[in-house]
Coordinates of C-alpha atoms and ligand atoms in Angstrom, one line a residue:
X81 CA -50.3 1.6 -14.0
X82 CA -47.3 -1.0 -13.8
X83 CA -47.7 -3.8 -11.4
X84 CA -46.9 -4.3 -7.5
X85 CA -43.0 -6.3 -7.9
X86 CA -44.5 -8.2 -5.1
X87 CA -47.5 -9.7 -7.2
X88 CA -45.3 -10.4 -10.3
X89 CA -42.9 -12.3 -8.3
X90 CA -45.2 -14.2 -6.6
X91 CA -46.9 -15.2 -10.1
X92 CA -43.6 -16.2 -11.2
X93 CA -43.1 -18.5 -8.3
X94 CA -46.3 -20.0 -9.2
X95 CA -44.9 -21.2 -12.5
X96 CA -41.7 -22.0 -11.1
X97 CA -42.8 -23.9 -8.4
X98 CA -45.1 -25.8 -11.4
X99 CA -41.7 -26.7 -13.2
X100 CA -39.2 -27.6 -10.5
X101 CA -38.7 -30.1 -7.8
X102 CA -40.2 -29.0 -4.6
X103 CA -37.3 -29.1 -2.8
X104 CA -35.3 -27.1 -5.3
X105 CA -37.8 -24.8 -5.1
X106 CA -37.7 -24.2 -1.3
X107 CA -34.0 -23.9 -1.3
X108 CA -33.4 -21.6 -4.2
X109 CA -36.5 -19.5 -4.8
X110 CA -38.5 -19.4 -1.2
X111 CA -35.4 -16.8 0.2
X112 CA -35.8 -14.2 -2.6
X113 CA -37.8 -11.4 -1.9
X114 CA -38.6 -9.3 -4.6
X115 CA -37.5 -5.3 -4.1
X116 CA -39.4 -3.3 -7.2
X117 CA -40.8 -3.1 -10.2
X118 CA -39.6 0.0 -12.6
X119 CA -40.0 0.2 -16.1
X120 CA -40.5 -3.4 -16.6
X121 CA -37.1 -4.5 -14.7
X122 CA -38.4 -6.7 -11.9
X123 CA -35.4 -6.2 -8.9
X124 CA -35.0 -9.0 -6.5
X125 CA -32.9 -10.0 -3.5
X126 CA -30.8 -13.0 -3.5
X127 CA -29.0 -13.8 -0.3
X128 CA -25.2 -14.5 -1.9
X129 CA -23.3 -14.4 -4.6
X130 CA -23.5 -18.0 -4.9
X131 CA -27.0 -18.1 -5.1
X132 CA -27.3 -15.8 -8.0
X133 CA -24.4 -17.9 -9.8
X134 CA -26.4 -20.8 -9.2
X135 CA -29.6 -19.4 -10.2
X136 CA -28.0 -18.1 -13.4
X137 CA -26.6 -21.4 -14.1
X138 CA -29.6 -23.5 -13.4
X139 CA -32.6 -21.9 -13.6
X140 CA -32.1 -18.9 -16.0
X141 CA -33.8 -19.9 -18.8
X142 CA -36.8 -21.2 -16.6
X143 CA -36.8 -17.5 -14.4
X144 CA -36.5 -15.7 -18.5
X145 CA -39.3 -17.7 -19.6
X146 CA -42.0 -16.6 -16.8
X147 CA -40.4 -12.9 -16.4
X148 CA -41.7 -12.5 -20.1
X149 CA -44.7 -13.9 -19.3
X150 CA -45.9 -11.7 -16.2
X151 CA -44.3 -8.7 -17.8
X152 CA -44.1 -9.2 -22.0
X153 CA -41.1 -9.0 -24.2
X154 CA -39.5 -6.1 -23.0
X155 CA -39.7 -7.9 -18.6
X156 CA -36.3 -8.2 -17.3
X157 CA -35.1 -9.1 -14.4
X158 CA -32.5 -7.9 -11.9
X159 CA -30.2 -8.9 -8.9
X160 CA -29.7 -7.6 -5.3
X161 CA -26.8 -9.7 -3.9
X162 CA -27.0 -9.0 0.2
X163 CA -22.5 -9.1 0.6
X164 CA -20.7 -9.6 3.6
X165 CA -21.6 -7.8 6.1
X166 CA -18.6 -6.4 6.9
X167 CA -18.9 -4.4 3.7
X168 CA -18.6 -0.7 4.1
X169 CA -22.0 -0.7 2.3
X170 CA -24.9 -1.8 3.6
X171 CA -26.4 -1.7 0.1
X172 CA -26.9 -4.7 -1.5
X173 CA -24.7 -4.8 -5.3
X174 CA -26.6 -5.1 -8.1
X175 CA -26.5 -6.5 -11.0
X176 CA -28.2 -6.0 -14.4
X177 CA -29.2 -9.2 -16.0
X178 CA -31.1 -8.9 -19.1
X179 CA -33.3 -11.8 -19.4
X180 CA -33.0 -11.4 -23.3
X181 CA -29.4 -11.6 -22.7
X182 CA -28.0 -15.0 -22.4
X183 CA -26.0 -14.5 -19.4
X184 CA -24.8 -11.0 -17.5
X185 CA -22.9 -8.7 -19.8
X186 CA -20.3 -7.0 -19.4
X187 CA -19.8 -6.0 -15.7
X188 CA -17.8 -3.2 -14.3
X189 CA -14.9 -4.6 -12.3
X190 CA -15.8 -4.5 -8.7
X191 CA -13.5 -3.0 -6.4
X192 CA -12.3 -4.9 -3.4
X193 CA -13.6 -2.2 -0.6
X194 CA -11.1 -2.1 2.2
X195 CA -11.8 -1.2 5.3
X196 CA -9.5 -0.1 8.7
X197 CA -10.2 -1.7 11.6
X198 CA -9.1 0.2 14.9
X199 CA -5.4 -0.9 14.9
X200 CA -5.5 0.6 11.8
X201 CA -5.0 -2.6 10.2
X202 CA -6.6 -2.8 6.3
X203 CA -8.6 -5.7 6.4
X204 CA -10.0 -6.7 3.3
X205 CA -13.8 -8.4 3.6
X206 CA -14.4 -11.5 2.4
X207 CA -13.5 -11.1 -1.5
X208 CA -16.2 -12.0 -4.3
X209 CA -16.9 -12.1 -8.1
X210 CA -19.2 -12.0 -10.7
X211 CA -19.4 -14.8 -13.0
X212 CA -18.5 -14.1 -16.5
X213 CA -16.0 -10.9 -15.7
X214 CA -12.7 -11.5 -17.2
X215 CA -10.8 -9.1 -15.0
X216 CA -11.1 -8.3 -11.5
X217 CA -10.1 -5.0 -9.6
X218 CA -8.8 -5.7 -6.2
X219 CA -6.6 -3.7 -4.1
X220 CA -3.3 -5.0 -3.7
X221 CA -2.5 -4.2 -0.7
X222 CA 0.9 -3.4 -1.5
X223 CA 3.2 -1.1 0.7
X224 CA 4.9 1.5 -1.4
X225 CA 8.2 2.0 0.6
X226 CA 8.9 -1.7 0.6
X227 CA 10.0 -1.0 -2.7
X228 CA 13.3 -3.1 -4.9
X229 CA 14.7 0.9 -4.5
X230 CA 14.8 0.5 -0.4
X231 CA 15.6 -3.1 -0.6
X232 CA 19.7 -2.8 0.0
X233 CA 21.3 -5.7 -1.6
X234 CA 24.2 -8.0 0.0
X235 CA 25.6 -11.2 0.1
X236 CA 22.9 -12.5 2.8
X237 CA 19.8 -11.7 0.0
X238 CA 21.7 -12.0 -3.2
X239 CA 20.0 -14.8 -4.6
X240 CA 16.5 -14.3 -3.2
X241 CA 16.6 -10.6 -4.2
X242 CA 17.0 -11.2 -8.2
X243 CA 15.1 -14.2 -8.7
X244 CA 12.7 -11.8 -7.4
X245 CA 13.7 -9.2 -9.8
X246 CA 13.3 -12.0 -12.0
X247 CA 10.2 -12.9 -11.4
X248 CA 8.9 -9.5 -11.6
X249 CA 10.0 -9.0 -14.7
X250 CA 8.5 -11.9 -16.4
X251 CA 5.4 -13.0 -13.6
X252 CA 4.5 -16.5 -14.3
X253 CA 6.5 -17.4 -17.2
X254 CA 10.4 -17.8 -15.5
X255 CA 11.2 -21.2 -13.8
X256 CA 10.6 -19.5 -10.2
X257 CA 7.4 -20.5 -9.7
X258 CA 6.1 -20.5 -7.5
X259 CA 9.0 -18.5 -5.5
X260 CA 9.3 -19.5 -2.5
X261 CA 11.7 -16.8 0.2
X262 CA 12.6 -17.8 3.9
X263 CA 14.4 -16.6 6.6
X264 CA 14.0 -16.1 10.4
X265 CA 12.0 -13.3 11.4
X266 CA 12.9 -9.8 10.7
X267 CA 15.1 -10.6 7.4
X268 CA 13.2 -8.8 4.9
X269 CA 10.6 -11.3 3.5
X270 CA 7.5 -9.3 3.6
X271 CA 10.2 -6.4 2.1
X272 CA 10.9 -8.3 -0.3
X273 CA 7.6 -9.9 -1.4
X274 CA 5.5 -6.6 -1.6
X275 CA 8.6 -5.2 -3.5
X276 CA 7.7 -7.8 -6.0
X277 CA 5.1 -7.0 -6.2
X278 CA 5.2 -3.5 -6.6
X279 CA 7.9 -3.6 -9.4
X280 CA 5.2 -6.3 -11.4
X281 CA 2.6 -3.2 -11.4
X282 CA 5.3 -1.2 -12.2
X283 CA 5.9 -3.5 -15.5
X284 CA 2.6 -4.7 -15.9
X285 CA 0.3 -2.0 -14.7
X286 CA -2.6 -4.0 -16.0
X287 CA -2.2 -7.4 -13.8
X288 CA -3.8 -8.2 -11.4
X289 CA -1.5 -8.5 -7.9
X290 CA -2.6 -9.6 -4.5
X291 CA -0.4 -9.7 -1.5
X292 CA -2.5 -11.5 1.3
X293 CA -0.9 -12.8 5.0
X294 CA -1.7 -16.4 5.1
X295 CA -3.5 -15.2 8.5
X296 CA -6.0 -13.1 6.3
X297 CA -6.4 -15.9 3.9
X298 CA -7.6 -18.4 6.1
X299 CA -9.9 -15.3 7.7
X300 CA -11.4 -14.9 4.7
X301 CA -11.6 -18.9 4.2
X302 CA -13.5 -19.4 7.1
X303 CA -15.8 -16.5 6.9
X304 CA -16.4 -18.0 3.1
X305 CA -17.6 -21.0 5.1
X306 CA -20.1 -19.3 6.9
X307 CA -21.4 -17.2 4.3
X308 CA -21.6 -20.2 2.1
X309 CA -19.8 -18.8 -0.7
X310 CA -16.5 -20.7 -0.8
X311 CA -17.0 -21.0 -4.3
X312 CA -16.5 -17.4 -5.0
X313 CA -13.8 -17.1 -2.3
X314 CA -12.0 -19.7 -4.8
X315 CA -13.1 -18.1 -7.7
X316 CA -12.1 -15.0 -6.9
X317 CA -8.1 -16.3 -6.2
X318 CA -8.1 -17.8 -8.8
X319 CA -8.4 -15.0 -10.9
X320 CA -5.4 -13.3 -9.6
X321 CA -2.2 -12.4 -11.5
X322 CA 0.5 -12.2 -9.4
X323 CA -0.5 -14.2 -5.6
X324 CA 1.6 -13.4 -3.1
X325 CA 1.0 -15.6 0.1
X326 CA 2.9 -14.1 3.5
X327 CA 4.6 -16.3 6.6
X328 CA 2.5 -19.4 4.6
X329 CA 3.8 -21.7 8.4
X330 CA 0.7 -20.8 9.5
X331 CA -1.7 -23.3 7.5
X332 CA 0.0 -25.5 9.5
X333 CA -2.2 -28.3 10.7
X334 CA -5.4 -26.3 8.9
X335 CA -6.0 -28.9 6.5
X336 CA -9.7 -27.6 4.6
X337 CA -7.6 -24.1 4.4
X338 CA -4.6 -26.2 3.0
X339 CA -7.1 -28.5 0.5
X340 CA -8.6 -25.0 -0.3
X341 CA -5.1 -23.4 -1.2
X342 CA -3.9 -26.5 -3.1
X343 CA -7.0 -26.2 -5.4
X344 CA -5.9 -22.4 -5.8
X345 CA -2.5 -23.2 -6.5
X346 CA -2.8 -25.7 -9.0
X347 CA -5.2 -23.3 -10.7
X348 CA -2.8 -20.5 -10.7
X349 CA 0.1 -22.8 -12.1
X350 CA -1.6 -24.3 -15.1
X351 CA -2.7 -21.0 -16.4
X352 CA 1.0 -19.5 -15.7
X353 CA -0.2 -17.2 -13.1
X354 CA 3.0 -16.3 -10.5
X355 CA 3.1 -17.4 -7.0
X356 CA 5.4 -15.8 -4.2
X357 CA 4.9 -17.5 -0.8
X358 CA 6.9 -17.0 2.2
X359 CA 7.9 -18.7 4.9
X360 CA 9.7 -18.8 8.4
X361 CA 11.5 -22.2 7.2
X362 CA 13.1 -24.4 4.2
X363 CA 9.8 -26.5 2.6
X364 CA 11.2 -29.5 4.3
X365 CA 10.9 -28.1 7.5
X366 CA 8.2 -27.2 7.8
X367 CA 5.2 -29.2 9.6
X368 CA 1.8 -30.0 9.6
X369 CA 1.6 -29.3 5.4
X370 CA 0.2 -31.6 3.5
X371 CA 3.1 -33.5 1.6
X372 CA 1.1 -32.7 -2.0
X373 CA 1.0 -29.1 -0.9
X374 CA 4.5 -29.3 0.0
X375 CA 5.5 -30.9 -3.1
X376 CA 4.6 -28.2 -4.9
X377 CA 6.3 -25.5 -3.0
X378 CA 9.5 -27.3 -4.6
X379 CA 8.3 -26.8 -8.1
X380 CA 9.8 -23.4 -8.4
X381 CA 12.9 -22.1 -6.2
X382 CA 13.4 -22.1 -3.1
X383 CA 15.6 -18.8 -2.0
X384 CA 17.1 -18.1 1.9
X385 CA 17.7 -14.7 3.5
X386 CA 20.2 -14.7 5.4
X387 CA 21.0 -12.3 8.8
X388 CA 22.9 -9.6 6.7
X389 CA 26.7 -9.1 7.2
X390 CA 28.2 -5.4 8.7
X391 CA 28.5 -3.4 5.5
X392 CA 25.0 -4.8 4.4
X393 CA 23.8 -3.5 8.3
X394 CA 25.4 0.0 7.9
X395 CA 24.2 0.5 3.6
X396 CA 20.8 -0.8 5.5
X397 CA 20.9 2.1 8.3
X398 CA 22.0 4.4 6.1
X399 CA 19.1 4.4 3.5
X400 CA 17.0 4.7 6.2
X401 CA 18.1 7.7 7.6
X402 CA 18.7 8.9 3.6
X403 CA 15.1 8.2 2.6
X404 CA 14.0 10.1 6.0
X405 CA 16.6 13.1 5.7
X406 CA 18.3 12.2 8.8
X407 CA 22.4 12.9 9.3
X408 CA 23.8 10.7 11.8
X409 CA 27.7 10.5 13.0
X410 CA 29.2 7.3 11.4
X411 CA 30.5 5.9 14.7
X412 CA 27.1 6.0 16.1
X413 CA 25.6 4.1 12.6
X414 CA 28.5 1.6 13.3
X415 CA 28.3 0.7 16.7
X416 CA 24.7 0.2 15.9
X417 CA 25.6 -1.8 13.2
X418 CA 27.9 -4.1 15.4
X419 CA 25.6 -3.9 18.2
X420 CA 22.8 -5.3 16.7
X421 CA 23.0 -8.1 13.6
X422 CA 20.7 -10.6 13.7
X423 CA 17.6 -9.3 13.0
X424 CA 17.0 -6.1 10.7
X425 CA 14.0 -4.7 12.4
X426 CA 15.6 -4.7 15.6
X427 CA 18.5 -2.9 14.0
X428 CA 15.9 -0.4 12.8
X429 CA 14.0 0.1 16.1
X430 CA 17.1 0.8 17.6
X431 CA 17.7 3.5 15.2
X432 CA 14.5 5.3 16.1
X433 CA 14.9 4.5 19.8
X434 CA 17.7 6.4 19.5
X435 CA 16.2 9.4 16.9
X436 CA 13.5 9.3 19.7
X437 CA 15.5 10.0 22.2
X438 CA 17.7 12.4 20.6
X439 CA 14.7 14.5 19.8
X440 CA 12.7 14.3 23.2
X441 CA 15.5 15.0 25.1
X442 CA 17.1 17.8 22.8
X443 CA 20.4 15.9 22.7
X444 CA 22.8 15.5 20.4
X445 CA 23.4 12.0 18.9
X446 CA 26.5 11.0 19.9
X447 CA 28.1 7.6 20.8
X448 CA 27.4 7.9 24.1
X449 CA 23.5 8.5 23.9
X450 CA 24.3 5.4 21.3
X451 CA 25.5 3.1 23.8
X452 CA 23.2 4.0 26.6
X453 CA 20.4 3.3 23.9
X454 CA 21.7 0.5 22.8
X455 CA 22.5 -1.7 25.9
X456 CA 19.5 -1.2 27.1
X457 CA 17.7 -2.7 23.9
X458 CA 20.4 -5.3 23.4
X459 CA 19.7 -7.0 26.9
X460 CA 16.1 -6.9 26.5
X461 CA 16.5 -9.0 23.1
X462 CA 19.7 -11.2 24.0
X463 CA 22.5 -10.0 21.9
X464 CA 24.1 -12.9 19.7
X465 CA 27.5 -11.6 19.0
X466 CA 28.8 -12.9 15.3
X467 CA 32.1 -13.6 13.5
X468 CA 32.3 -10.2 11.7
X469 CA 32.0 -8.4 14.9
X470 CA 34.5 -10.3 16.7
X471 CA 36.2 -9.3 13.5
X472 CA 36.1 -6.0 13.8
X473 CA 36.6 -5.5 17.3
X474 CA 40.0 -7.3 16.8
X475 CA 40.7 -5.0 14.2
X476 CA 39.6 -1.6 16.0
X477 CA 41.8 -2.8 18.9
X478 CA 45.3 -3.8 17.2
X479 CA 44.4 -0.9 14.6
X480 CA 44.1 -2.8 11.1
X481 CA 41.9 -3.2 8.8
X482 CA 39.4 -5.6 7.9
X483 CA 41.1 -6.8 4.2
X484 CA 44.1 -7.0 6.3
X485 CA 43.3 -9.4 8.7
X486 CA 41.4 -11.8 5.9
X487 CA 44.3 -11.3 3.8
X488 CA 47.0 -14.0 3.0
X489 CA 49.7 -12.1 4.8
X490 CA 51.9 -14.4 7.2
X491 CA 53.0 -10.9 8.9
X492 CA 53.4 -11.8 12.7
X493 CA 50.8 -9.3 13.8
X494 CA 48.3 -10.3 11.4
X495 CA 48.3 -13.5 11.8
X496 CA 47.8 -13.4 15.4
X497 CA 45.1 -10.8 15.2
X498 CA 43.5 -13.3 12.7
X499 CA 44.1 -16.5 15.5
X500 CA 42.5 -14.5 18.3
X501 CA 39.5 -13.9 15.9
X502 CA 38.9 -17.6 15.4
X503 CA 39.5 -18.1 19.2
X504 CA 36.8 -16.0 20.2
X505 CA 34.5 -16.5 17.2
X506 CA 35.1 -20.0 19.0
X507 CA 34.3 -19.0 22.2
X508 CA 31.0 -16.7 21.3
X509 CA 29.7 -18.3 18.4
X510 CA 27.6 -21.3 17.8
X511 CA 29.6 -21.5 14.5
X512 CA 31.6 -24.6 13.1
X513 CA 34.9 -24.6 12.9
X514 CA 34.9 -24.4 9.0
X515 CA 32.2 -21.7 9.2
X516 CA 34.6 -19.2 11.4
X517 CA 37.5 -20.4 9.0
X518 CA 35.1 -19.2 6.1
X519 CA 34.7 -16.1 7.5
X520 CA 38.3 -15.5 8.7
X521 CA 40.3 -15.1 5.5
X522 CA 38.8 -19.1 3.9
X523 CA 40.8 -20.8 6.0
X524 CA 39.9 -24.6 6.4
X525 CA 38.4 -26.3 10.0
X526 CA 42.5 -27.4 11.1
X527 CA 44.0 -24.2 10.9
X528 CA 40.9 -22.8 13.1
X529 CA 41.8 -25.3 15.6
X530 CA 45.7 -24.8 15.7
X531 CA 44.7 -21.2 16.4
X532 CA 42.4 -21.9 19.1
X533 CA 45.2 -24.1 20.3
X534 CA 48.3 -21.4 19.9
X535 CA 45.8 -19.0 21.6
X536 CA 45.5 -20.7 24.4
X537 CA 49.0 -21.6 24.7
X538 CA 49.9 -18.1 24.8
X539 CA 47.7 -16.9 27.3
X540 CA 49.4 -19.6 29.5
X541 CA 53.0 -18.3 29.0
X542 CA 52.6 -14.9 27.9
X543 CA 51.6 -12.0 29.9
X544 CA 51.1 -9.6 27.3
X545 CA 49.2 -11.5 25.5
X546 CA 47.1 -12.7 28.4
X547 CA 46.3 -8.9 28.5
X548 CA 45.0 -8.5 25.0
X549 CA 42.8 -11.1 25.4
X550 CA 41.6 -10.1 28.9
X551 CA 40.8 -6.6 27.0
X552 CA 39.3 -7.8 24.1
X553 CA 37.1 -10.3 25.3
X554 CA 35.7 -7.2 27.7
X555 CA 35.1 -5.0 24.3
X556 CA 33.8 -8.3 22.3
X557 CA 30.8 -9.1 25.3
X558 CA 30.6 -4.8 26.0
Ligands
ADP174 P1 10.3 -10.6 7.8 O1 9.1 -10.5 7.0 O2 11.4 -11.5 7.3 O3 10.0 -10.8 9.2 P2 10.5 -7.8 7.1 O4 10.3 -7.8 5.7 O5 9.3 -7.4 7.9 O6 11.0 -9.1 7.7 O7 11.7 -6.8 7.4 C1 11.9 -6.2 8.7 C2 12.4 -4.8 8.5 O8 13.6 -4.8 7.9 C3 11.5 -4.0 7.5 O9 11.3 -2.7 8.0 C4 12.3 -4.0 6.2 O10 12.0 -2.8 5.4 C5 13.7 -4.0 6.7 N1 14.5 -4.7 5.7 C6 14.7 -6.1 5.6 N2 15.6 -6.4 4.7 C7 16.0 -5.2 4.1 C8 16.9 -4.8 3.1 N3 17.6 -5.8 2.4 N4 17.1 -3.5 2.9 C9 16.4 -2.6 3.6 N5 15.6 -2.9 4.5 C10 15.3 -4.1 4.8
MG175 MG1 7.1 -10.8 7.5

């Protein structure tokens, strides 16, 4: 007849309690309850995954000792760790820990169980380890169709885009780290990010990539806090490959979160691990960071996105409708494309709005179903109008093309097609004078400012002309 698990324990804490400090003894060994007894493996209950690291680092030899005692050479002993209850599980995780063993062997890796809340959000529960694993299995959390392939390159993303590349071809070991994107909202940095993360599994199928929103990290930080287990929390970070830390503004003015991250950091970049973070603003900009945390951030690189220009907007619209099998007239892709170019998921709910419509309402999609579409959704998020559509409205309306106009042709025509674009790129942009100059054929600041000034000269004297720019400035704010 084997023994009651309840008997050996307690005869076990007998001995311990002999050996230890009192105290000790109340904190670590009064909260296990022991679970069974089977073929000399005594089970018991340990309420974190701290507390059985601790155990195993401070009292193992102690707990291997009486475990032989109570149940010979052949006793060992085994852990229930109680996890988070927001496990899908309610079933505590065990681990085997031979007591003739100096310290747990070889664990499977433990998978990071995901569950969806009722947005239909993945959340990922508080994230743990098990001492002495060398590899962790965690869920990435990557989205597959923010992919490098649906990423369309242009001028605005250039830079950002292949030191991305980069990055993900060589994680941890190029001078990009840790790579830092920003942008305004809606430019493609979580794209971006997860496609880096995505092409290092692609490369590297056996590292080990995280992609966390700084919201979910400090979620799980707190929740570590509670539990009591914020060393595994940091633990468990810092065993990750590739870290990739979203909208990272918002540990703004959470300092134990920021202290917490530091530590991780610093972890991460000794041992060559990569770190892609991104942000809603340039390092210096942003507030409420600790300047040592901050610091840091300019170790690596630093790469902008920038609103993308009108070919970049149409390649954009058009991969969309590609990847979904959609066929769409060009006029209708490119008066979205002007309509719309500051923000690139505006420019793509507009392009279901109107695939919405088209399909509830059995229409066609024509220009006109466009352009009711569209001004409806422009008013509602304040339309900035920009230099390349002024551009292109100039163009459509004296019928040239856009090389022509930002050509070096002194033709009459041209050139005052090109001054009325810097007059109204003056008059509806918040841009410079160099910066419409740059834009209109790299012109300096001076000849920007004759043109506004010959403009408005010729509205004063000439009729015609006074009509053109009646017209156009009707089509440019349409
Ligand atoms: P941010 O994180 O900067 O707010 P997102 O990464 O969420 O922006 O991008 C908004 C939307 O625009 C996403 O649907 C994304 O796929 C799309 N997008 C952004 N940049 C590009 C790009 N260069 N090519 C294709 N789609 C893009
Ligand atoms: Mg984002």
């Amino acid at each position: 007849m084997e023994k009651n698990a309840i008997e050996v324990w307690e005869n076990c804490l007998k001995i311990i309690k002999d050996n230890i400090h009192y105290q000790s003894f109340k904190t670590w060994f009064v909260p296990i309850q022991a679970l069974k007894l089977e073929n000399s493996v005594l089970t018991i209950q340990v309420p974190s995954q701290f507390f059985y690291e601790w155990l195993e680092e401070h009292y193992i030899n102690l707990l291997k000792k009486t475990i032989r005692k109570e149940l010979g050479q052949d006793g060992r002993l085994e852990y229930s760790i109680i996890m988070d209850s927001s496990f899908q599980s309610n079933d505590p995780y065990s681990i085997k820990v031979p007591t003739s063993n100096k310290r747990a062997t070889k664990n499977p890796a433990v998978p990071m169980p995901i569950d969806i809340n009722k947005n239909g959000a993945k959340e990922i529960p508080n994230p743990f380890i098990i001492p002495g694993l060398k590899k962790i299995k965690v869920n990435s959390q990557l989205v597959d169709s923010y992919s490098f392939d649906n990423f369309v390159e242009g001028d605005c993303n250039r830079l950002a885009r292949s030191a991305g590349f980069a990055v993900s071809e060589n994680p941890g070991k190029t001078s990009f780290n840790p790579l830092l994107i920003y942008s305004d909202v809606g430019l493609g940095k979580t794209h971006l990010a997860h496609a880096i993360g995505i092409q290092v599994k692609t490369n590297f199928p056996e590292k080990t990539v995280l992609y966390v929103s700084t919201e979910q990290f400090i979620g799980q930080y707190i929740d570590s806090v509670r539990n009591n287990n914020q060393n595994d929390f940091v633990h468990f970070y810092q065993m990750i490959d590739v870290l990739i830390i979203d909208d990272i503004q918002f540990l703004a003015g959470k300092e134990k979160t920021q202290d917490v991250f530091f530590h991780i950091f610093n972890h991460l970049h000794q041992n060559s691990h990569q770190i892609v973070i991104t942000s809603d603003k340039p390092p210096i900009e942003l507030k409420g960071m600790e300047p040592r945390l901050l610091s840091r951030f300019k170790w690596g690189l630093a790469a902008d996105l920038q609103a993308p220009d009108f070919e970049t907007r149409i390649a954009i619209l058009q991969k969309r409708l590609y990847n979904d099998g959609i066929e769409m007239p060009q006029e209708v892709l490119e008066y979205l494309a002007y309509s719309i170019n500051t923000n690139i998921r505006e420019l793509e709910g507009a392009l279901i709005s109107i695939l919405a419509q088209s399909s509830l309402n059995k229409k066609a999609i024509t220009l006109e179903l466009a352009k009711q579409m569209i001004d409806k959704f422009v008013k509602s998020t304040s339309r900035e109008i920009s230099i390349d559509y002024i551009q292109k409205v100039v163009c459509d309306y004296f019928n040239i093309s856009l090389d022509i106009i930002n050509s070096k042709t002194r033709k009459r025509e041209i050139v005052q097609a090109r001054q009325l674009a810097m007059f109204f790129a003056k008059k509806h942009t918040k841009a410079s004078l160099a910066t419409i100059g740059l834009h209109c054929g790299n012109k300096d600041h001076a000849t920007v400012l004759h043109a506004c000034r010959t403009v408005n000269n010729l509205i004063d004297t000439d009729k015609q002309f006074r009509i053109y720019v009646e017209d156009l400035d009707k089509k440019i704010k349409m």
